[in-house]
Coordinates of N, CA and C (backbone and C1' of nucleotides) in Angstrom, one line a residue:
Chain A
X1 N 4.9 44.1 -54.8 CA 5.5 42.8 -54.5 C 6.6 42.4 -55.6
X2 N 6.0 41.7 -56.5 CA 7.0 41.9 -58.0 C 7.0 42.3 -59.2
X3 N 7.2 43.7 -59.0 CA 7.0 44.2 -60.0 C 8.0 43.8 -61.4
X4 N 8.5 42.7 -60.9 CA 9.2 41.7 -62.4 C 8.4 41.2 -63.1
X5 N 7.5 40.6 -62.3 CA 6.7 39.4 -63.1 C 5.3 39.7 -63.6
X6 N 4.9 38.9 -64.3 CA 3.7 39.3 -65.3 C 2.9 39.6 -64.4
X7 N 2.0 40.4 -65.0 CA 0.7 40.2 -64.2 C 0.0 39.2 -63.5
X8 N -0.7 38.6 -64.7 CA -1.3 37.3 -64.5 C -0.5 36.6 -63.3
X9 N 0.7 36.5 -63.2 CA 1.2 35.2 -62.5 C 1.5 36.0 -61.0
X10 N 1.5 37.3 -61.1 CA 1.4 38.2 -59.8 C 0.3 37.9 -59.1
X11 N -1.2 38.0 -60.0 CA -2.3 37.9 -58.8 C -2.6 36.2 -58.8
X12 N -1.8 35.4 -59.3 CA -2.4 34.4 -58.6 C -1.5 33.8 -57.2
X13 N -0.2 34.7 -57.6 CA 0.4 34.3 -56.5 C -0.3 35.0 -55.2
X14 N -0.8 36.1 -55.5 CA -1.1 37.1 -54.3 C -3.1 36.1 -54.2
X15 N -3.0 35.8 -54.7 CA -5.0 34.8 -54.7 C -4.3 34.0 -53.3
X16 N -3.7 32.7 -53.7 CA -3.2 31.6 -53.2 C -2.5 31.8 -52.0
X17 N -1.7 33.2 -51.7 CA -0.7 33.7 -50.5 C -2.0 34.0 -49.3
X18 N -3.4 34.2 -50.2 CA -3.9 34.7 -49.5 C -5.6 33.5 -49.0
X19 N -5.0 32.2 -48.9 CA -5.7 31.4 -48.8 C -5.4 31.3 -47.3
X20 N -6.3 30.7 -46.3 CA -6.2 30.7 -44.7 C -5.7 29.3 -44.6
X21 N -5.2 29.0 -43.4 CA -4.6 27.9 -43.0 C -5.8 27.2 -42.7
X22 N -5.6 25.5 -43.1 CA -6.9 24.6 -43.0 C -7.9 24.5 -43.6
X23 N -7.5 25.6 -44.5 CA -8.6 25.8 -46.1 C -8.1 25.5 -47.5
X24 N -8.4 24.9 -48.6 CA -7.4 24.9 -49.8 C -8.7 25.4 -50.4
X25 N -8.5 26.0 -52.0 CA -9.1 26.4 -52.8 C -8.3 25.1 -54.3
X26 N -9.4 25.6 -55.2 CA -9.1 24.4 -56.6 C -8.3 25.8 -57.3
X27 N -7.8 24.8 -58.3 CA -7.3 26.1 -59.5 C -8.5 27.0 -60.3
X28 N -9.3 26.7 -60.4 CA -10.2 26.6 -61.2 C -10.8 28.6 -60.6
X29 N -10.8 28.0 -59.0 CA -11.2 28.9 -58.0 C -10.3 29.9 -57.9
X30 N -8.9 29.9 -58.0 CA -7.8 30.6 -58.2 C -7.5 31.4 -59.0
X31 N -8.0 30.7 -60.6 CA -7.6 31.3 -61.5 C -8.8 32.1 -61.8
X32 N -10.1 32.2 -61.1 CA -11.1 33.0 -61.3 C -11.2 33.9 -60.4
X33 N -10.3 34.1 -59.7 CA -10.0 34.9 -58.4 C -8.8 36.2 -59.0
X34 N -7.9 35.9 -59.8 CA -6.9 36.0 -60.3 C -7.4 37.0 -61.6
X35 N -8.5 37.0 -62.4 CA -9.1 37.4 -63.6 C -9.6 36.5 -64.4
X36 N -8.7 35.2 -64.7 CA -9.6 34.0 -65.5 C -9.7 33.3 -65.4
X37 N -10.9 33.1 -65.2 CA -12.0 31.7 -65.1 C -11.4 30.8 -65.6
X38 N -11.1 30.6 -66.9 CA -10.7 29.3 -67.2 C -9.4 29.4 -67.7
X39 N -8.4 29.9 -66.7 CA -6.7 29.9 -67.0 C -6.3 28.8 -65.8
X40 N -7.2 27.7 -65.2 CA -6.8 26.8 -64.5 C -5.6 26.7 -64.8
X41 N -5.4 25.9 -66.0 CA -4.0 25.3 -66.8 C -2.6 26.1 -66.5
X42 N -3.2 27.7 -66.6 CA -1.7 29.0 -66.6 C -1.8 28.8 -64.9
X43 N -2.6 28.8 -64.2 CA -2.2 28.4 -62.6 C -1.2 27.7 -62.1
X44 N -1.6 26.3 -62.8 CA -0.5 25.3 -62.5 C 0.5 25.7 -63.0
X45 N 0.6 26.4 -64.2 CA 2.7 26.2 -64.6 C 3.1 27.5 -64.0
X46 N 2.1 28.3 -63.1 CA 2.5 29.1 -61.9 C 3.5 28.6 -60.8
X47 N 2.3 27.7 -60.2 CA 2.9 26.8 -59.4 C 4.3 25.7 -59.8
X48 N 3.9 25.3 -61.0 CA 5.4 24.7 -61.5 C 6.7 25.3 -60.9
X49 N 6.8 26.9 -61.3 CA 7.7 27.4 -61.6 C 7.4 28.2 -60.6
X50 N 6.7 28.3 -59.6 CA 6.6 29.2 -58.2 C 8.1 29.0 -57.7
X51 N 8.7 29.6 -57.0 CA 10.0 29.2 -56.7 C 9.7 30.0 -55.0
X52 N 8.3 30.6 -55.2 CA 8.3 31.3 -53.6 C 7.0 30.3 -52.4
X53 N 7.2 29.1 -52.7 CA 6.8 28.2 -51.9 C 6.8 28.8 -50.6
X54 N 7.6 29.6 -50.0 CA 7.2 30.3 -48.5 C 6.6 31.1 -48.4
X55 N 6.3 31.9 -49.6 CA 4.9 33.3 -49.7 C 4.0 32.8 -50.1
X56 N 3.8 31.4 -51.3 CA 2.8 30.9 -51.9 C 2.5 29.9 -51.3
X57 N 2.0 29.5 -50.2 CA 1.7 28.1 -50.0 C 0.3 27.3 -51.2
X58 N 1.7 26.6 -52.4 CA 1.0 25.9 -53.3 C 0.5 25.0 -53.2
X59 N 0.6 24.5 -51.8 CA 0.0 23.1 -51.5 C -1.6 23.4 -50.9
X60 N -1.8 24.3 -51.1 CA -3.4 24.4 -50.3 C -4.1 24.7 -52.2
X61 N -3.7 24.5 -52.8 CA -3.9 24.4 -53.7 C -4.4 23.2 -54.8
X62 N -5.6 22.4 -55.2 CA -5.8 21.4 -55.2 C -7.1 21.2 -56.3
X63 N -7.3 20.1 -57.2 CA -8.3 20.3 -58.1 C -9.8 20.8 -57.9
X64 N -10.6 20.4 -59.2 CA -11.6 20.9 -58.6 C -12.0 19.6 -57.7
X65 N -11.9 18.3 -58.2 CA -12.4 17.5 -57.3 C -11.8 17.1 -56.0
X66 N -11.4 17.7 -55.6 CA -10.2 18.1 -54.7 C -8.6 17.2 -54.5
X67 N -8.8 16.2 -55.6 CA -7.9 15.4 -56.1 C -6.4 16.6 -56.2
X68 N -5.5 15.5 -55.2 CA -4.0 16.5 -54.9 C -3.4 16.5 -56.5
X69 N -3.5 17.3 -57.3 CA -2.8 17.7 -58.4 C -1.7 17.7 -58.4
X70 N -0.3 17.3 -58.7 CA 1.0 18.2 -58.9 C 1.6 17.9 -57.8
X71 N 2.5 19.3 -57.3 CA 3.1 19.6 -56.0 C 4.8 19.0 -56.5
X72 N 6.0 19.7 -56.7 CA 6.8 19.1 -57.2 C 7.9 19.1 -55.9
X73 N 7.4 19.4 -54.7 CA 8.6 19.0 -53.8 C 7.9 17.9 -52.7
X74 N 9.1 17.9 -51.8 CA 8.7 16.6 -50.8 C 8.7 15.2 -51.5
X75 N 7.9 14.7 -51.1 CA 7.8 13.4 -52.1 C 6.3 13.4 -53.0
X76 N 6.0 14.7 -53.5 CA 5.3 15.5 -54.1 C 3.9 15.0 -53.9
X77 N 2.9 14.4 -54.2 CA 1.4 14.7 -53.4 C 1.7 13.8 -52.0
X78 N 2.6 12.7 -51.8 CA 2.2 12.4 -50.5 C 2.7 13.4 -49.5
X79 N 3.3 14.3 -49.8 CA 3.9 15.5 -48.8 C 2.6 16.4 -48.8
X80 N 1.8 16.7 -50.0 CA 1.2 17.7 -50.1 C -0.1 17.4 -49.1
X81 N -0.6 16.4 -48.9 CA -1.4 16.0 -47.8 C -1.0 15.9 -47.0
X82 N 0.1 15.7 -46.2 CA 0.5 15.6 -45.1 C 0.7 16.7 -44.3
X83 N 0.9 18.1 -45.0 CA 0.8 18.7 -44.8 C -0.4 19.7 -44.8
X84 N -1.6 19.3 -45.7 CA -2.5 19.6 -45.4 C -3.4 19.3 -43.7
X85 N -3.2 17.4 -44.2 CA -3.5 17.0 -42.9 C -3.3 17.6 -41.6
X86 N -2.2 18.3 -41.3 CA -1.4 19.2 -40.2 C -2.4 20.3 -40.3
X87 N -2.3 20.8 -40.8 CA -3.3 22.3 -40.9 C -4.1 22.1 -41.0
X88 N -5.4 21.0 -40.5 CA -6.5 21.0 -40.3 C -7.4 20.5 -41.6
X89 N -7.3 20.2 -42.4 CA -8.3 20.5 -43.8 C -8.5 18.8 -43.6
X90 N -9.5 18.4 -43.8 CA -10.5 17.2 -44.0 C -9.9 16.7 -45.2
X91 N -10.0 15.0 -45.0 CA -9.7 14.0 -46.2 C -10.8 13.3 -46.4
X92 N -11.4 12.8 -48.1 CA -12.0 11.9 -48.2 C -11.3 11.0 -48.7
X93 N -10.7 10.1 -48.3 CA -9.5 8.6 -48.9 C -8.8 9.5 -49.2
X94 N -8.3 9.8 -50.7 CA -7.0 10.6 -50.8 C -7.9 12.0 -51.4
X95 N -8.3 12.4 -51.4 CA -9.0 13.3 -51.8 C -9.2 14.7 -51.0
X96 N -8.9 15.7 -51.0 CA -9.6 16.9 -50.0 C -11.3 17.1 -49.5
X97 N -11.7 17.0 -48.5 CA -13.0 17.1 -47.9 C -13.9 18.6 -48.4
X98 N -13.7 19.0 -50.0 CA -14.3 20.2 -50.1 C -15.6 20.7 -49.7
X99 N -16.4 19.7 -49.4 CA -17.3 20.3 -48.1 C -17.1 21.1 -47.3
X100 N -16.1 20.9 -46.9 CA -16.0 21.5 -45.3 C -14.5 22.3 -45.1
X101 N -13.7 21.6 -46.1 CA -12.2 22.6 -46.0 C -12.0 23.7 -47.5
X102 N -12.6 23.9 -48.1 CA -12.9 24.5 -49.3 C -13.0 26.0 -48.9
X103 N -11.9 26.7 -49.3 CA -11.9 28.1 -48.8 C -12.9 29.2 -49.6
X104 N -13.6 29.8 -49.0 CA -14.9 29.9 -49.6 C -14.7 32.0 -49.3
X105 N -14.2 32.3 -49.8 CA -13.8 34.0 -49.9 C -14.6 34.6 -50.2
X106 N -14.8 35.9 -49.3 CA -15.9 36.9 -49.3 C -15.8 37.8 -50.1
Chain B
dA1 P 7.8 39.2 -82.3 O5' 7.8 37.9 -83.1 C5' 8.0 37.8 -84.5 C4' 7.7 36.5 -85.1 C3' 6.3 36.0 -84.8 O3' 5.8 35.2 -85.8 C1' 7.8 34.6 -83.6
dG2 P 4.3 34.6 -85.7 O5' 4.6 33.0 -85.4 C5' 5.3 32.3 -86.4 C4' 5.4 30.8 -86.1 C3' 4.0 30.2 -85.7 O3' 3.9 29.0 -86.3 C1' 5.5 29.9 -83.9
dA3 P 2.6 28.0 -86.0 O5' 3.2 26.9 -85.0 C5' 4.4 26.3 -85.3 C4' 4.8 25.2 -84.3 C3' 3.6 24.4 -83.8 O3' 4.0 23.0 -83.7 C1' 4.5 25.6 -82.0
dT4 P 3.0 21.9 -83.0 O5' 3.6 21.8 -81.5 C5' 5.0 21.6 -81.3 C4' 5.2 21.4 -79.8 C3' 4.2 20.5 -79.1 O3' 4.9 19.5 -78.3 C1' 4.3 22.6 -78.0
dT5 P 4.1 18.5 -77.5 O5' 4.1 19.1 -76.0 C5' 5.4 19.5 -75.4 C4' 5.2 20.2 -74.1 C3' 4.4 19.3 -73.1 O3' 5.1 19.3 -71.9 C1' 3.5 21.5 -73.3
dG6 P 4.8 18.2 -70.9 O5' 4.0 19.0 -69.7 C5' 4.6 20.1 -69.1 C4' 3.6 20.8 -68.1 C3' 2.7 19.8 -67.4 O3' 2.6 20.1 -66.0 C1' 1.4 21.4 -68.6
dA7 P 2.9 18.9 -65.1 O5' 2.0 19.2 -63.9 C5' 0.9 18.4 -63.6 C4' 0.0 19.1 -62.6 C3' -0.7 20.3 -63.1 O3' -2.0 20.2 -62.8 C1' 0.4 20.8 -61.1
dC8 P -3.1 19.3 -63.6 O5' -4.3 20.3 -63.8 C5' -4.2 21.6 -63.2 C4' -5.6 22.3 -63.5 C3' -6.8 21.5 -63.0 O3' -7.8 22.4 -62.4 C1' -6.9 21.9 -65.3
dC9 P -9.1 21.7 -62.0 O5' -10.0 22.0 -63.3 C5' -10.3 23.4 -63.6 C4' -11.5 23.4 -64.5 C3' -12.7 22.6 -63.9 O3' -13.9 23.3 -64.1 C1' -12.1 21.8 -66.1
dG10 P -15.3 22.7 -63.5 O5' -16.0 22.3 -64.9 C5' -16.1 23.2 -65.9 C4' -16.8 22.6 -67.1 C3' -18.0 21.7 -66.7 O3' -19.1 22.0 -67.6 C1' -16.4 20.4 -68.0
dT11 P -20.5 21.2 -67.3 O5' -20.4 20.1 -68.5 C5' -20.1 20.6 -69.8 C4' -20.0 19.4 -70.8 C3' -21.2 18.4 -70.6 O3' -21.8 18.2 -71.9 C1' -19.1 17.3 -70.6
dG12 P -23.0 17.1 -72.0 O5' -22.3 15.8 -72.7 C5' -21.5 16.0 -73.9 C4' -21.0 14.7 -74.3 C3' -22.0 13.5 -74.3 O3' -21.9 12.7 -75.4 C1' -20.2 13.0 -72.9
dT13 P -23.0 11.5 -75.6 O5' -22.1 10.2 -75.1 C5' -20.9 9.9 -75.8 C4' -20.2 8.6 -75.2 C3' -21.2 7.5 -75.1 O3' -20.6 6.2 -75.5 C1' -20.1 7.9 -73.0
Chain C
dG1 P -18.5 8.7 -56.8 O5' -18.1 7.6 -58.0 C5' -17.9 6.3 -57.6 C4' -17.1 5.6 -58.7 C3' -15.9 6.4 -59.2 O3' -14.8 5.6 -59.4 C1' -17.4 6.0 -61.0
dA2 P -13.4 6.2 -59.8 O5' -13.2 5.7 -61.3 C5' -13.3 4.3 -61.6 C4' -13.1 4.1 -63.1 C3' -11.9 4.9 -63.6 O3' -11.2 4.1 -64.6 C1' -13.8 5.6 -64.8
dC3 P -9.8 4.7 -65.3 O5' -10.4 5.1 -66.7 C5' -10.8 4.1 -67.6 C4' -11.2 4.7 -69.0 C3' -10.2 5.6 -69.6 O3' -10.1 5.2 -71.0 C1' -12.2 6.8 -69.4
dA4 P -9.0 6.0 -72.0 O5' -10.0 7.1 -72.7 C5' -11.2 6.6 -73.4 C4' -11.8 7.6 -74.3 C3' -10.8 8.5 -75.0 O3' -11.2 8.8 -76.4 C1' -12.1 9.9 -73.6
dC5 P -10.3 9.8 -77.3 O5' -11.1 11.2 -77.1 C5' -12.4 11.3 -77.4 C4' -12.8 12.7 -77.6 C3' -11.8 13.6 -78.2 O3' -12.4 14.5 -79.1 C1' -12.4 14.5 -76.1
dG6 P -11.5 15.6 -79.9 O5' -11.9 16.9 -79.1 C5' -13.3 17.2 -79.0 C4' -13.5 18.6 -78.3 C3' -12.6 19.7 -78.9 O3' -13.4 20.9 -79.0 C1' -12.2 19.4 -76.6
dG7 P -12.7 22.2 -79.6 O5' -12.5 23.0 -78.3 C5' -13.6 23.3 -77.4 C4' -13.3 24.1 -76.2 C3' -12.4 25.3 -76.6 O3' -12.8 26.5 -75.9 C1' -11.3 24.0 -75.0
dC8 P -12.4 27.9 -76.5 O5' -11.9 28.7 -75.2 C5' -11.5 28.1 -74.2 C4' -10.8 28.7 -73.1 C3' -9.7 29.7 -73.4 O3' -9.7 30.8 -72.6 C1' -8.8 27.7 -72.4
dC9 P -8.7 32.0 -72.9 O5' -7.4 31.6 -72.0 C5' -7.5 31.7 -70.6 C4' -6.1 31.7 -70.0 C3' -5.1 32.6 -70.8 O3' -4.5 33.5 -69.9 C1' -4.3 30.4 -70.6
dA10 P -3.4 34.6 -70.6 O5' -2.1 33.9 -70.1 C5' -1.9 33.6 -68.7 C4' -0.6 32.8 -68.4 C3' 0.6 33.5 -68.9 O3' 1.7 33.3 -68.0 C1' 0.4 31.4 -69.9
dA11 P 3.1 34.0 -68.2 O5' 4.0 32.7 -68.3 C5' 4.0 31.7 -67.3 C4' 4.9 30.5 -67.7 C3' 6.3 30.9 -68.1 O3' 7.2 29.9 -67.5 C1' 5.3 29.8 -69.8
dT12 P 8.8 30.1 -67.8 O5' 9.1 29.0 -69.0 C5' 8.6 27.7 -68.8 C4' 9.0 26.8 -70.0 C3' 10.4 27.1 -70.4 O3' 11.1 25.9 -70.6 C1' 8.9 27.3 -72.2
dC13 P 12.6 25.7 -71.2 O5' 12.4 25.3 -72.7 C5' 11.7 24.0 -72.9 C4' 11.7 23.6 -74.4 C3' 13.1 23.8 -75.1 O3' 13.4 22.7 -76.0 C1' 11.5 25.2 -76.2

DNA sequence: AGATTGACCGTGT
DNA sequence: GACACGGCCAATC
């Protein structure tokens, strides 16, 4: 894919590319997916600086409490649920429904 | 090369 | 449930 870029920020891009539509995962989940557990923090300044928003969909991407984190386009978290909304993933008020839309990888 | 920051997480109060 | 504190990781200044 890119053999430019660090490791680290390769497999989280390739974690997150590889989330299903109508499911979001937390960073937390991401970055333990990716090799480390607790590189939440290095996730997000992934996403910061993601610039491949159409291979990474960073918006299915969302805390642990499923609280919309970040998102620096659109009109940044009200886009990021709206577009969740569209693809199916459950709301609690402003929150993600991780019960039930919480992508849960085998 | 060193210090600071940032789209976090877990725990305690 | 909301606020405060500390700890972790990588990218940026």
């Amino acid at each position: 894919m890119r053999p430019h870029t660090s490791s680290f920020t390769s497999s989280v891009r390739e974690v997150v590319a590889a989330i299903p539509k109508g499911k979001v995962a937390t960073y937390g989940q991401v970055a333990a997916l990716a090799g480390k557990p607790n590189a939440s923090r290095a996730v997000g300044m992934v996403m910061s600086h993601n610039k491949d928003t159409k291979a990474v969909p960073c918006h299915r991407v969302v805390g642990s409490t499923g609280a919309l984190t970040g998102y620096a386009y659109g009109d940044g978290t009200s886009t990021k649920k709206q577009m969740l909304e569209k693809e199916g993933v459950k709301f609690k008020g402003s929150r993600v429904d991780l019960a039930t839309s919480q992508w849960m990888p085998k």
